[in-house]
Amino acid sequence: MQLFVGLGNPGGKYAGNRHNIGFMALDRIASDHGFGPWRARFQGEVAEGRLGSQKVLLLKPTTFMNNSGQSVGEAMRFWKLGPQDITVFHDELDLAPGKCRVKQGGGHAGHNGLRSIHAHVSPEYQRIRLGIGHPGHKDRVAPFVLSDFAKADQDWLDDLLRGLSDGAPELASGEAAKFLNAVALRVNPPRSGGGTDNRTQKKPAKAPKPDATPPKATTPAPAAAKPIDTAQSAEAAETTDARSPLERLRDRFR
């Protein structure tokens, strides 16, 4: 049997807090996989069910975060389990929001819930580290983790919780890589094949810029001179001459 533990604080006041993402993960798994009702047991709330071929006990300690190890230790001893049978879902400041990592054993990194489990069980249990981001300064950590997720967080949070639930059967079977792959398919879905990749799309050709140099003015060619009709000119001259024929003959031989 496997013991899945979600860390958080009990009561409606804390239900939407970042610190309670472990509770949220177990609630989603229980709902999606048809677990039995939550019952008060082992200083916490317990639901029993199956993930794949594995019998799994879900535990949400109600001791408040700093004493989570009391509940986990009691359940472990009752079911005669070892640290290798325990998986703890908890919030992780050192991971970006929506990121998920699996870690076997190691330190508690200042997380008070993990610190308590170390003291009552041992460090050799598996952790599912669920990224919530960091507020930027250690003095803001406590109010940050005890504040509700923002509206802007809801999309990635829902994707992460769905991914955890999708991969839960693989996690219960010891297939950590397959579990993480199931989470990644929800958090980072593959690109649709029908989409357009903007990186390879050709840009439309730009219209040529107008020439800034104004066109040169052209001087029109002079009109060709018309040929002079000498006969017509002579006739016109005779028409305007008022002299008599005798006078013209006389003037011609002068």
C-alpha positions as protocol buffer text, in pm:
chain_id: "A"
residue {
  index: 1
  type: MET
  ca { x: 0 y: 0 z: 0 }
}
residue {
  index: 2
  type: GLN
  ca { x: 106 y: 359 z: -70 }
}
residue {
  index: 3
  type: LEU
  ca { x: 51 y: 659 z: 157 }
}
residue {
  index: 4
  type: PHE
  ca { x: 3 y: 988 z: -30 }
}
residue {
  index: 5
  type: VAL
  ca { x: 25 y: 1289 z: 203 }
}
residue {
  index: 6
  type: GLY
  ca { x: -85 y: 1641 z: 110 }
}
residue {
  index: 7
  type: LEU
  ca { x: 42 y: 1926 z: 325 }
}
residue {
  index: 8
  type: GLY
  ca { x: -166 y: 2228 z: 425 }
}
residue {
  index: 9
  type: ASN
  ca { x: -358 y: 2393 z: 704 }
}
residue {
  index: 10
  type: PRO
  ca { x: -712 y: 2288 z: 803 }
}
residue {
  index: 11
  type: GLY
  ca { x: -1020 y: 2510 z: 783 }
}
residue {
  index: 12
  type: GLY
  ca { x: -1189 y: 2732 z: 528 }
}
residue {
  index: 13
  type: LYS
  ca { x: -969 y: 3027 z: 620 }
}
residue {
  index: 14
  type: TYR
  ca { x: -669 y: 2855 z: 460 }
}
residue {
  index: 15
  type: ALA
  ca { x: -840 y: 2653 z: 186 }
}
residue {
  index: 16
  type: GLY
  ca { x: -725 y: 2875 z: -103 }
}
residue {
  index: 17
  type: ASN
  ca { x: -375 y: 2949 z: 30 }
}
residue {
  index: 18
  type: ARG
  ca { x: -62 y: 2871 z: -168 }
}
residue {
  index: 19
  type: HIS
  ca { x: 57 y: 2671 z: 135 }
}
residue {
  index: 20
  type: ASN
  ca { x: -242 y: 2437 z: 82 }
}
residue {
  index: 21
  type: ILE
  ca { x: -159 y: 2320 z: -268 }
}
residue {
  index: 22
  type: GLY
  ca { x: -83 y: 1973 z: -123 }
}
residue {
  index: 23
  type: PHE
  ca { x: -441 y: 1948 z: 6 }
}
residue {
  index: 24
  type: MET
  ca { x: -569 y: 2062 z: -335 }
}
residue {
  index: 25
  type: ALA
  ca { x: -370 y: 1791 z: -512 }
}
residue {
  index: 26
  type: LEU
  ca { x: -516 y: 1514 z: -295 }
}
residue {
  index: 27
  type: ASP
  ca { x: -870 y: 1651 z: -329 }
}
residue {
  index: 28
  type: ARG
  ca { x: -836 y: 1637 z: -708 }
}
residue {
  index: 29
  type: ILE
  ca { x: -696 y: 1283 z: -706 }
}
residue {
  index: 30
  type: ALA
  ca { x: -972 y: 1161 z: -472 }
}
residue {
  index: 31
  type: SER
  ca { x: -1243 y: 1321 z: -688 }
}
residue {
  index: 32
  type: ASP
  ca { x: -1112 y: 1200 z: -1024 }
}
residue {
  index: 33
  type: HIS
  ca { x: -1034 y: 843 z: -919 }
}
residue {
  index: 34
  type: GLY
  ca { x: -1342 y: 760 z: -715 }
}
residue {
  index: 35
  type: PHE
  ca { x: -1189 y: 740 z: -368 }
}
residue {
  index: 36
  type: GLY
  ca { x: -1410 y: 681 z: -65 }
}
residue {
  index: 37
  type: PRO
  ca { x: -1532 y: 967 z: 155 }
}
residue {
  index: 38
  type: TRP
  ca { x: -1292 y: 1162 z: 372 }
}
residue {
  index: 39
  type: ARG
  ca { x: -1291 y: 1041 z: 733 }
}
residue {
  index: 40
  type: ALA
  ca { x: -1127 y: 1179 z: 1046 }
}
residue {
  index: 41
  type: ARG
  ca { x: -836 y: 952 z: 1134 }
}
residue {
  index: 42
  type: PHE
  ca { x: -466 y: 966 z: 1231 }
}
residue {
  index: 43
  type: GLN
  ca { x: -496 y: 1333 z: 1334 }
}
residue {
  index: 44
  type: GLY
  ca { x: -607 y: 1412 z: 985 }
}
residue {
  index: 45
  type: GLU
  ca { x: -855 y: 1336 z: 708 }
}
residue {
  index: 46
  type: VAL
  ca { x: -821 y: 1006 z: 523 }
}
residue {
  index: 47
  type: ALA
  ca { x: -966 y: 867 z: 199 }
}
residue {
  index: 48
  type: GLU
  ca { x: -902 y: 515 z: 67 }
}
residue {
  index: 49
  type: GLY
  ca { x: -903 y: 394 z: -292 }
}
residue {
  index: 50
  type: ARG
  ca { x: -701 y: 248 z: -575 }
}
residue {
  index: 51
  type: LEU
  ca { x: -474 y: 396 z: -837 }
}
residue {
  index: 52
  type: GLY
  ca { x: -422 y: 138 z: -1107 }
}
residue {
  index: 53
  type: SER
  ca { x: -337 y: -186 z: -931 }
}
residue {
  index: 54
  type: GLN
  ca { x: -215 y: -12 z: -614 }
}
residue {
  index: 55
  type: LYS
  ca { x: -414 y: 44 z: -297 }
}
residue {
  index: 56
  type: VAL
  ca { x: -355 y: 402 z: -184 }
}
residue {
  index: 57
  type: LEU
  ca { x: -434 y: 593 z: 134 }
}
residue {
  index: 58
  type: LEU
  ca { x: -470 y: 971 z: 99 }
}
residue {
  index: 59
  type: LEU
  ca { x: -390 y: 1170 z: 413 }
}
residue {
  index: 60
  type: LYS
  ca { x: -441 y: 1541 z: 485 }
}
residue {
  index: 61
  type: PRO
  ca { x: -300 y: 1617 z: 833 }
}
residue {
  index: 62
  type: THR
  ca { x: -521 y: 1850 z: 1040 }
}
residue {
  index: 63
  type: THR
  ca { x: -247 y: 1924 z: 1293 }
}
residue {
  index: 64
  type: PHE
  ca { x: -156 y: 2246 z: 1108 }
}
residue {
  index: 65
  type: MET
  ca { x: 151 y: 2255 z: 889 }
}
residue {
  index: 66
  type: ASN
  ca { x: 419 y: 2269 z: 1157 }
}
residue {
  index: 67
  type: ASN
  ca { x: 305 y: 1942 z: 1319 }
}
residue {
  index: 68
  type: SER
  ca { x: 229 y: 1740 z: 1005 }
}
residue {
  index: 69
  type: GLY
  ca { x: 477 y: 1471 z: 1105 }
}
residue {
  index: 70
  type: GLN
  ca { x: 262 y: 1363 z: 1399 }
}
residue {
  index: 71
  type: SER
  ca { x: -21 y: 1261 z: 1166 }
}
residue {
  index: 72
  type: VAL
  ca { x: 208 y: 1099 z: 908 }
}
residue {
  index: 73
  type: GLY
  ca { x: 399 y: 901 z: 1172 }
}
residue {
  index: 74
  type: GLU
  ca { x: 78 y: 769 z: 1328 }
}
residue {
  index: 75
  type: ALA
  ca { x: -61 y: 651 z: 993 }
}
residue {
  index: 76
  type: MET
  ca { x: 272 y: 494 z: 894 }
}
residue {
  index: 77
  type: ARG
  ca { x: 294 y: 293 z: 1216 }
}
residue {
  index: 78
  type: PHE
  ca { x: -69 y: 180 z: 1199 }
}
residue {
  index: 79
  type: TRP
  ca { x: -33 y: 46 z: 845 }
}
residue {
  index: 80
  type: LYS
  ca { x: 319 y: -84 z: 909 }
}
residue {
  index: 81
  type: LEU
  ca { x: 465 y: 120 z: 627 }
}
residue {
  index: 82
  type: GLY
  ca { x: 819 y: 243 z: 573 }
}
residue {
  index: 83
  type: PRO
  ca { x: 944 y: 582 z: 449 }
}
residue {
  index: 84
  type: GLN
  ca { x: 980 y: 431 z: 101 }
}
residue {
  index: 85
  type: ASP
  ca { x: 598 y: 389 z: 90 }
}
residue {
  index: 86
  type: ILE
  ca { x: 527 y: 756 z: 159 }
}
residue {
  index: 87
  type: THR
  ca { x: 488 y: 1036 z: -98 }
}
residue {
  index: 88
  type: VAL
  ca { x: 438 y: 1394 z: 23 }
}
residue {
  index: 89
  type: PHE
  ca { x: 284 y: 1669 z: -196 }
}
residue {
  index: 90
  type: HIS
  ca { x: 395 y: 2016 z: -86 }
}
residue {
  index: 91
  type: ASP
  ca { x: 437 y: 2376 z: -200 }
}
residue {
  index: 92
  type: GLU
  ca { x: 782 y: 2475 z: -327 }
}
residue {
  index: 93
  type: LEU
  ca { x: 905 y: 2834 z: -325 }
}
residue {
  index: 94
  type: ASP
  ca { x: 1215 y: 2754 z: -527 }
}
residue {
  index: 95
  type: LEU
  ca { x: 1020 y: 2640 z: -834 }
}
residue {
  index: 96
  type: ALA
  ca { x: 838 y: 2865 z: -1079 }
}
residue {
  index: 97
  type: PRO
  ca { x: 457 y: 2856 z: -1060 }
}
residue {
  index: 98
  type: GLY
  ca { x: 318 y: 2541 z: -1223 }
}
residue {
  index: 99
  type: LYS
  ca { x: 645 y: 2347 z: -1222 }
}
residue {
  index: 100
  type: CYS
  ca { x: 657 y: 1998 z: -1072 }
}
residue {
  index: 101
  type: ARG
  ca { x: 957 y: 1794 z: -959 }
}
residue {
  index: 102
  type: VAL
  ca { x: 1000 y: 1456 z: -788 }
}
residue {
  index: 103
  type: LYS
  ca { x: 1262 y: 1423 z: -517 }
}
residue {
  index: 104
  type: GLN
  ca { x: 1365 y: 1118 z: -315 }
}
residue {
  index: 105
  type: GLY
  ca { x: 1500 y: 1195 z: 32 }
}
residue {
  index: 106
  type: GLY
  ca { x: 1715 y: 1496 z: 115 }
}
residue {
  index: 107
  type: GLY
  ca { x: 1676 y: 1803 z: 333 }
}
residue {
  index: 108
  type: HIS
  ca { x: 1363 y: 2000 z: 418 }
}
residue {
  index: 109
  type: ALA
  ca { x: 1493 y: 2338 z: 282 }
}
residue {
  index: 110
  type: GLY
  ca { x: 1326 y: 2526 z: 567 }
}
residue {
  index: 111
  type: HIS
  ca { x: 976 y: 2394 z: 495 }
}
residue {
  index: 112
  type: ASN
  ca { x: 816 y: 2346 z: 837 }
}
residue {
  index: 113
  type: GLY
  ca { x: 584 y: 2067 z: 725 }
}
residue {
  index: 114
  type: LEU
  ca { x: 874 y: 1866 z: 587 }
}
residue {
  index: 115
  type: ARG
  ca { x: 1081 y: 1946 z: 895 }
}
residue {
  index: 116
  type: SER
  ca { x: 812 y: 1787 z: 1113 }
}
residue {
  index: 117
  type: ILE
  ca { x: 793 y: 1475 z: 893 }
}
residue {
  index: 118
  type: HIS
  ca { x: 1171 y: 1444 z: 911 }
}
residue {
  index: 119
  type: ALA
  ca { x: 1146 y: 1443 z: 1290 }
}
residue {
  index: 120
  type: HIS
  ca { x: 863 y: 1186 z: 1316 }
}
residue {
  index: 121
  type: VAL
  ca { x: 944 y: 958 z: 1021 }
}
residue {
  index: 122
  type: SER
  ca { x: 1283 y: 1009 z: 852 }
}
residue {
  index: 123
  type: PRO
  ca { x: 1414 y: 1206 z: 553 }
}
residue {
  index: 124
  type: GLU
  ca { x: 1390 y: 905 z: 322 }
}
residue {
  index: 125
  type: TYR
  ca { x: 1045 y: 961 z: 175 }
}
residue {
  index: 126
  type: GLN
  ca { x: 945 y: 1081 z: -171 }
}
residue {
  index: 127
  type: ARG
  ca { x: 839 y: 1441 z: -227 }
}
residue {
  index: 128
  type: ILE
  ca { x: 634 y: 1597 z: -505 }
}
residue {
  index: 129
  type: ARG
  ca { x: 753 y: 1957 z: -517 }
}
residue {
  index: 130
  type: LEU
  ca { x: 483 y: 2187 z: -654 }
}
residue {
  index: 131
  type: GLY
  ca { x: 611 y: 2528 z: -766 }
}
residue {
  index: 132
  type: ILE
  ca { x: 432 y: 2838 z: -638 }
}
residue {
  index: 133
  type: GLY
  ca { x: 708 y: 3091 z: -708 }
}
residue {
  index: 134
  type: HIS
  ca { x: 889 y: 3317 z: -464 }
}
residue {
  index: 135
  type: PRO
  ca { x: 781 y: 3664 z: -342 }
}
residue {
  index: 136
  type: GLY
  ca { x: 1136 y: 3795 z: -390 }
}
residue {
  index: 137
  type: HIS
  ca { x: 1244 y: 3852 z: -30 }
}
residue {
  index: 138
  type: LYS
  ca { x: 1250 y: 3617 z: 268 }
}
residue {
  index: 139
  type: ASP
  ca { x: 1059 y: 3867 z: 483 }
}
residue {
  index: 140
  type: ARG
  ca { x: 759 y: 3831 z: 251 }
}
residue {
  index: 141
  type: VAL
  ca { x: 755 y: 3449 z: 245 }
}
residue {
  index: 142
  type: ALA
  ca { x: 511 y: 3393 z: 535 }
}
residue {
  index: 143
  type: PRO
  ca { x: 239 y: 3632 z: 410 }
}
residue {
  index: 144
  type: PHE
  ca { x: 293 y: 3503 z: 56 }
}
residue {
  index: 145
  type: VAL
  ca { x: 236 y: 3133 z: 131 }
}
residue {
  index: 146
  type: LEU
  ca { x: -56 y: 3216 z: 362 }
}
residue {
  index: 147
  type: SER
  ca { x: -230 y: 3420 z: 89 }
}
residue {
  index: 148
  type: ASP
  ca { x: -474 y: 3279 z: -164 }
}
residue {
  index: 149
  type: PHE
  ca { x: -371 y: 3212 z: -522 }
}
residue {
  index: 150
  type: ALA
  ca { x: -446 y: 3512 z: -742 }
}
residue {
  index: 151
  type: LYS
  ca { x: -701 y: 3502 z: -1022 }
}
residue {
  index: 152
  type: ALA
  ca { x: -414 y: 3511 z: -1269 }
}
residue {
  index: 153
  type: ASP
  ca { x: -287 y: 3182 z: -1119 }
}
residue {
  index: 154
  type: GLN
  ca { x: -606 y: 2985 z: -1170 }
}
residue {
  index: 155
  type: ASP
  ca { x: -536 y: 2859 z: -1523 }
}
residue {
  index: 156
  type: TRP
  ca { x: -193 y: 2712 z: -1452 }
}
residue {
  index: 157
  type: LEU
  ca { x: -308 y: 2585 z: -1111 }
}
residue {
  index: 158
  type: ASP
  ca { x: -598 y: 2394 z: -1264 }
}
residue {
  index: 159
  type: ASP
  ca { x: -371 y: 2249 z: -1534 }
}
residue {
  index: 160
  type: LEU
  ca { x: -119 y: 2139 z: -1272 }
}
residue {
  index: 161
  type: LEU
  ca { x: -382 y: 1971 z: -1051 }
}
residue {
  index: 162
  type: ARG
  ca { x: -531 y: 1790 z: -1349 }
}
residue {
  index: 163
  type: GLY
  ca { x: -185 y: 1672 z: -1451 }
}
residue {
  index: 164
  type: LEU
  ca { x: -112 y: 1542 z: -1101 }
}
residue {
  index: 165
  type: SER
  ca { x: -437 y: 1347 z: -1108 }
}
residue {
  index: 166
  type: ASP
  ca { x: -369 y: 1211 z: -1458 }
}
residue {
  index: 167
  type: GLY
  ca { x: -28 y: 1081 z: -1353 }
}
residue {
  index: 168
  type: ALA
  ca { x: -126 y: 954 z: -1007 }
}
residue {
  index: 169
  type: PRO
  ca { x: -155 y: 585 z: -1114 }
}
residue {
  index: 170
  type: GLU
  ca { x: 199 y: 595 z: -1258 }
}
residue {
  index: 171
  type: LEU
  ca { x: 326 y: 761 z: -940 }
}
residue {
  index: 172
  type: ALA
  ca { x: 168 y: 489 z: -724 }
}
residue {
  index: 173
  type: SER
  ca { x: 338 y: 226 z: -941 }
}
residue {
  index: 174
  type: GLY
  ca { x: 681 y: 385 z: -898 }
}
residue {
  index: 175
  type: GLU
  ca { x: 694 y: 526 z: -1253 }
}
residue {
  index: 176
  type: ALA
  ca { x: 814 y: 877 z: -1171 }
}
residue {
  index: 177
  type: ALA
  ca { x: 913 y: 961 z: -1529 }
}
residue {
  index: 178
  type: LYS
  ca { x: 570 y: 865 z: -1665 }
}
residue {
  index: 179
  type: PHE
  ca { x: 406 y: 1063 z: -1386 }
}
residue {
  index: 180
  type: LEU
  ca { x: 604 y: 1376 z: -1478 }
}
residue {
  index: 181
  type: ASN
  ca { x: 521 y: 1324 z: -1844 }
}
residue {
  index: 182
  type: ALA
  ca { x: 149 y: 1318 z: -1763 }
}
residue {
  index: 183
  type: VAL
  ca { x: 186 y: 1643 z: -1570 }
}
residue {
  index: 184
  type: ALA
  ca { x: 380 y: 1804 z: -1855 }
}
residue {
  index: 185
  type: LEU
  ca { x: 109 y: 1714 z: -2106 }
}
residue {
  index: 186
  type: ARG
  ca { x: -136 y: 1923 z: -1904 }
}
residue {
  index: 187
  type: VAL
  ca { x: 94 y: 2210 z: -1809 }
}
residue {
  index: 188
  type: ASN
  ca { x: 279 y: 2232 z: -2143 }
}
residue {
  index: 189
  type: PRO
  ca { x: 48 y: 2083 z: -2409 }
}
residue {
  index: 190
  type: PRO
  ca { x: 201 y: 2014 z: -2752 }
}
residue {
  index: 191
  type: ARG
  ca { x: 145 y: 2266 z: -3030 }
}
residue {
  index: 192
  type: SER
  ca { x: -145 y: 2193 z: -3260 }
}
residue {
  index: 193
  type: GLY
  ca { x: -36 y: 2064 z: -3600 }
}
residue {
  index: 194
  type: GLY
  ca { x: -287 y: 2288 z: -3775 }
}
residue {
  index: 195
  type: GLY
  ca { x: -149 y: 2609 z: -3634 }
}
residue {
  index: 196
  type: THR
  ca { x: 70 y: 2859 z: -3808 }
}
residue {
  index: 197
  type: ASP
  ca { x: 422 y: 2897 z: -3684 }
}
residue {
  index: 198
  type: ASN
  ca { x: 488 y: 3269 z: -3690 }
}
residue {
  index: 199
  type: ARG
  ca { x: 861 y: 3206 z: -3688 }
}
residue {
  index: 200
  type: THR
  ca { x: 848 y: 3054 z: -4037 }
}
residue {
  index: 201
  type: GLN
  ca { x: 567 y: 3258 z: -4187 }
}
residue {
  index: 202
  type: LYS
  ca { x: 688 y: 3483 z: -4466 }
}
residue {
  index: 203
  type: LYS
  ca { x: 623 y: 3850 z: -4424 }
}
residue {
  index: 204
  type: PRO
  ca { x: 436 y: 4026 z: -4708 }
}
residue {
  index: 205
  type: ALA
  ca { x: 662 y: 4218 z: -4943 }
}
residue {
  index: 206
  type: LYS
  ca { x: 682 y: 4585 z: -4862 }
}
residue {
  index: 207
  type: ALA
  ca { x: 555 y: 4836 z: -5119 }
}
residue {
  index: 208
  type: PRO
  ca { x: 845 y: 5024 z: -5281 }
}
residue {
  index: 209
  type: LYS
  ca { x: 908 y: 5364 z: -5129 }
}
residue {
  index: 210
  type: PRO
  ca { x: 834 y: 5664 z: -5355 }
}
residue {
  index: 211
  type: ASP
  ca { x: 1142 y: 5833 z: -5498 }
}
residue {
  index: 212
  type: ALA
  ca { x: 1211 y: 6139 z: -5286 }
}
residue {
  index: 213
  type: THR
  ca { x: 1388 y: 6317 z: -5580 }
}
residue {
  index: 214
  type: PRO
  ca { x: 1133 y: 6527 z: -5771 }
}
residue {
  index: 215
  type: PRO
  ca { x: 1127 y: 6465 z: -6145 }
}
residue {
  index: 216
  type: LYS
  ca { x: 1321 y: 6716 z: -6356 }
}
residue {
  index: 217
  type: ALA
  ca { x: 1116 y: 6964 z: -6554 }
}
residue {
  index: 218
  type: THR
  ca { x: 1144 y: 6909 z: -6928 }
}
residue {
  index: 219
  type: THR
  ca { x: 1142 y: 7200 z: -7173 }
}
residue {
  index: 220
  type: PRO
  ca { x: 901 y: 7132 z: -7455 }
}
residue {
  index: 221
  type: ALA
  ca { x: 1069 y: 7114 z: -7795 }
}
residue {
  index: 222
  type: PRO
  ca { x: 1003 y: 7419 z: -8013 }
}
residue {
  index: 223
  type: ALA
  ca { x: 743 y: 7369 z: -8277 }
}
residue {
  index: 224
  type: ALA
  ca { x: 887 y: 7306 z: -8620 }
}
residue {
  index: 225
  type: ALA
  ca { x: 871 y: 7609 z: -8848 }
}
residue {
  index: 226
  type: LYS
  ca { x: 618 y: 7575 z: -9123 }
}
residue {
  index: 227
  type: PRO
  ca { x: 760 y: 7593 z: -9479 }
}
residue {
  index: 228
  type: ILE
  ca { x: 691 y: 7922 z: -9653 }
}
residue {
  index: 229
  type: ASP
  ca { x: 477 y: 7900 z: -9967 }
}
residue {
  index: 230
  type: THR
  ca { x: 648 y: 8155 z: -10201 }
}
residue {
  index: 231
  type: ALA
  ca { x: 372 y: 8155 z: -10458 }
}
residue {
  index: 232
  type: GLN
  ca { x: 113 y: 8221 z: -10190 }
}
residue {
  index: 233
  type: SER
  ca { x: 331 y: 8502 z: -10049 }
}
residue {
  index: 234
  type: ALA
  ca { x: 370 y: 8666 z: -10389 }
}
residue {
  index: 235
  type: GLU
  ca { x: -3 y: 8648 z: -10449 }
}
residue {
  index: 236
  type: ALA
  ca { x: -68 y: 8809 z: -10112 }
}
residue {
  index: 237
  type: ALA
  ca { x: 179 y: 9086 z: -10195 }
}
residue {
  index: 238
  type: GLU
  ca { x: 8 y: 9157 z: -10525 }
}
residue {
  index: 239
  type: THR
  ca { x: -330 y: 9170 z: -10358 }
}
residue {
  index: 240
  type: THR
  ca { x: -215 y: 9449 z: -10124 }
}
residue {
  index: 241
  type: ASP
  ca { x: -25 y: 9657 z: -10394 }
}
residue {
  index: 242
  type: ALA
  ca { x: -241 y: 9965 z: -10489 }
}
residue {
  index: 243
  type: ARG
  ca { x: -30 y: 10067 z: -10795 }
}
residue {
  index: 244
  type: SER
  ca { x: -164 y: 10042 z: -11155 }
}
residue {
  index: 245
  type: PRO
  ca { x: -5 y: 9788 z: -11389 }
}
residue {
  index: 246
  type: LEU
  ca { x: 169 y: 10066 z: -11589 }
}
residue {
  index: 247
  type: GLU
  ca { x: 319 y: 10210 z: -11269 }
}
residue {
  index: 248
  type: ARG
  ca { x: 440 y: 9873 z: -11158 }
}
residue {
  index: 249
  type: LEU
  ca { x: 602 y: 9809 z: -11501 }
}
residue {
  index: 250
  type: ARG
  ca { x: 767 y: 10147 z: -11492 }
}
residue {
  index: 251
  type: ASP
  ca { x: 898 y: 10098 z: -11140 }
}
residue {
  index: 252
  type: ARG
  ca { x: 1032 y: 9760 z: -11236 }
}
residue {
  index: 253
  type: PHE
  ca { x: 1264 y: 9903 z: -11505 }
}
residue {
  index: 254
  type: ARG
  ca { x: 1388 y: 10198 z: -11303 }
}
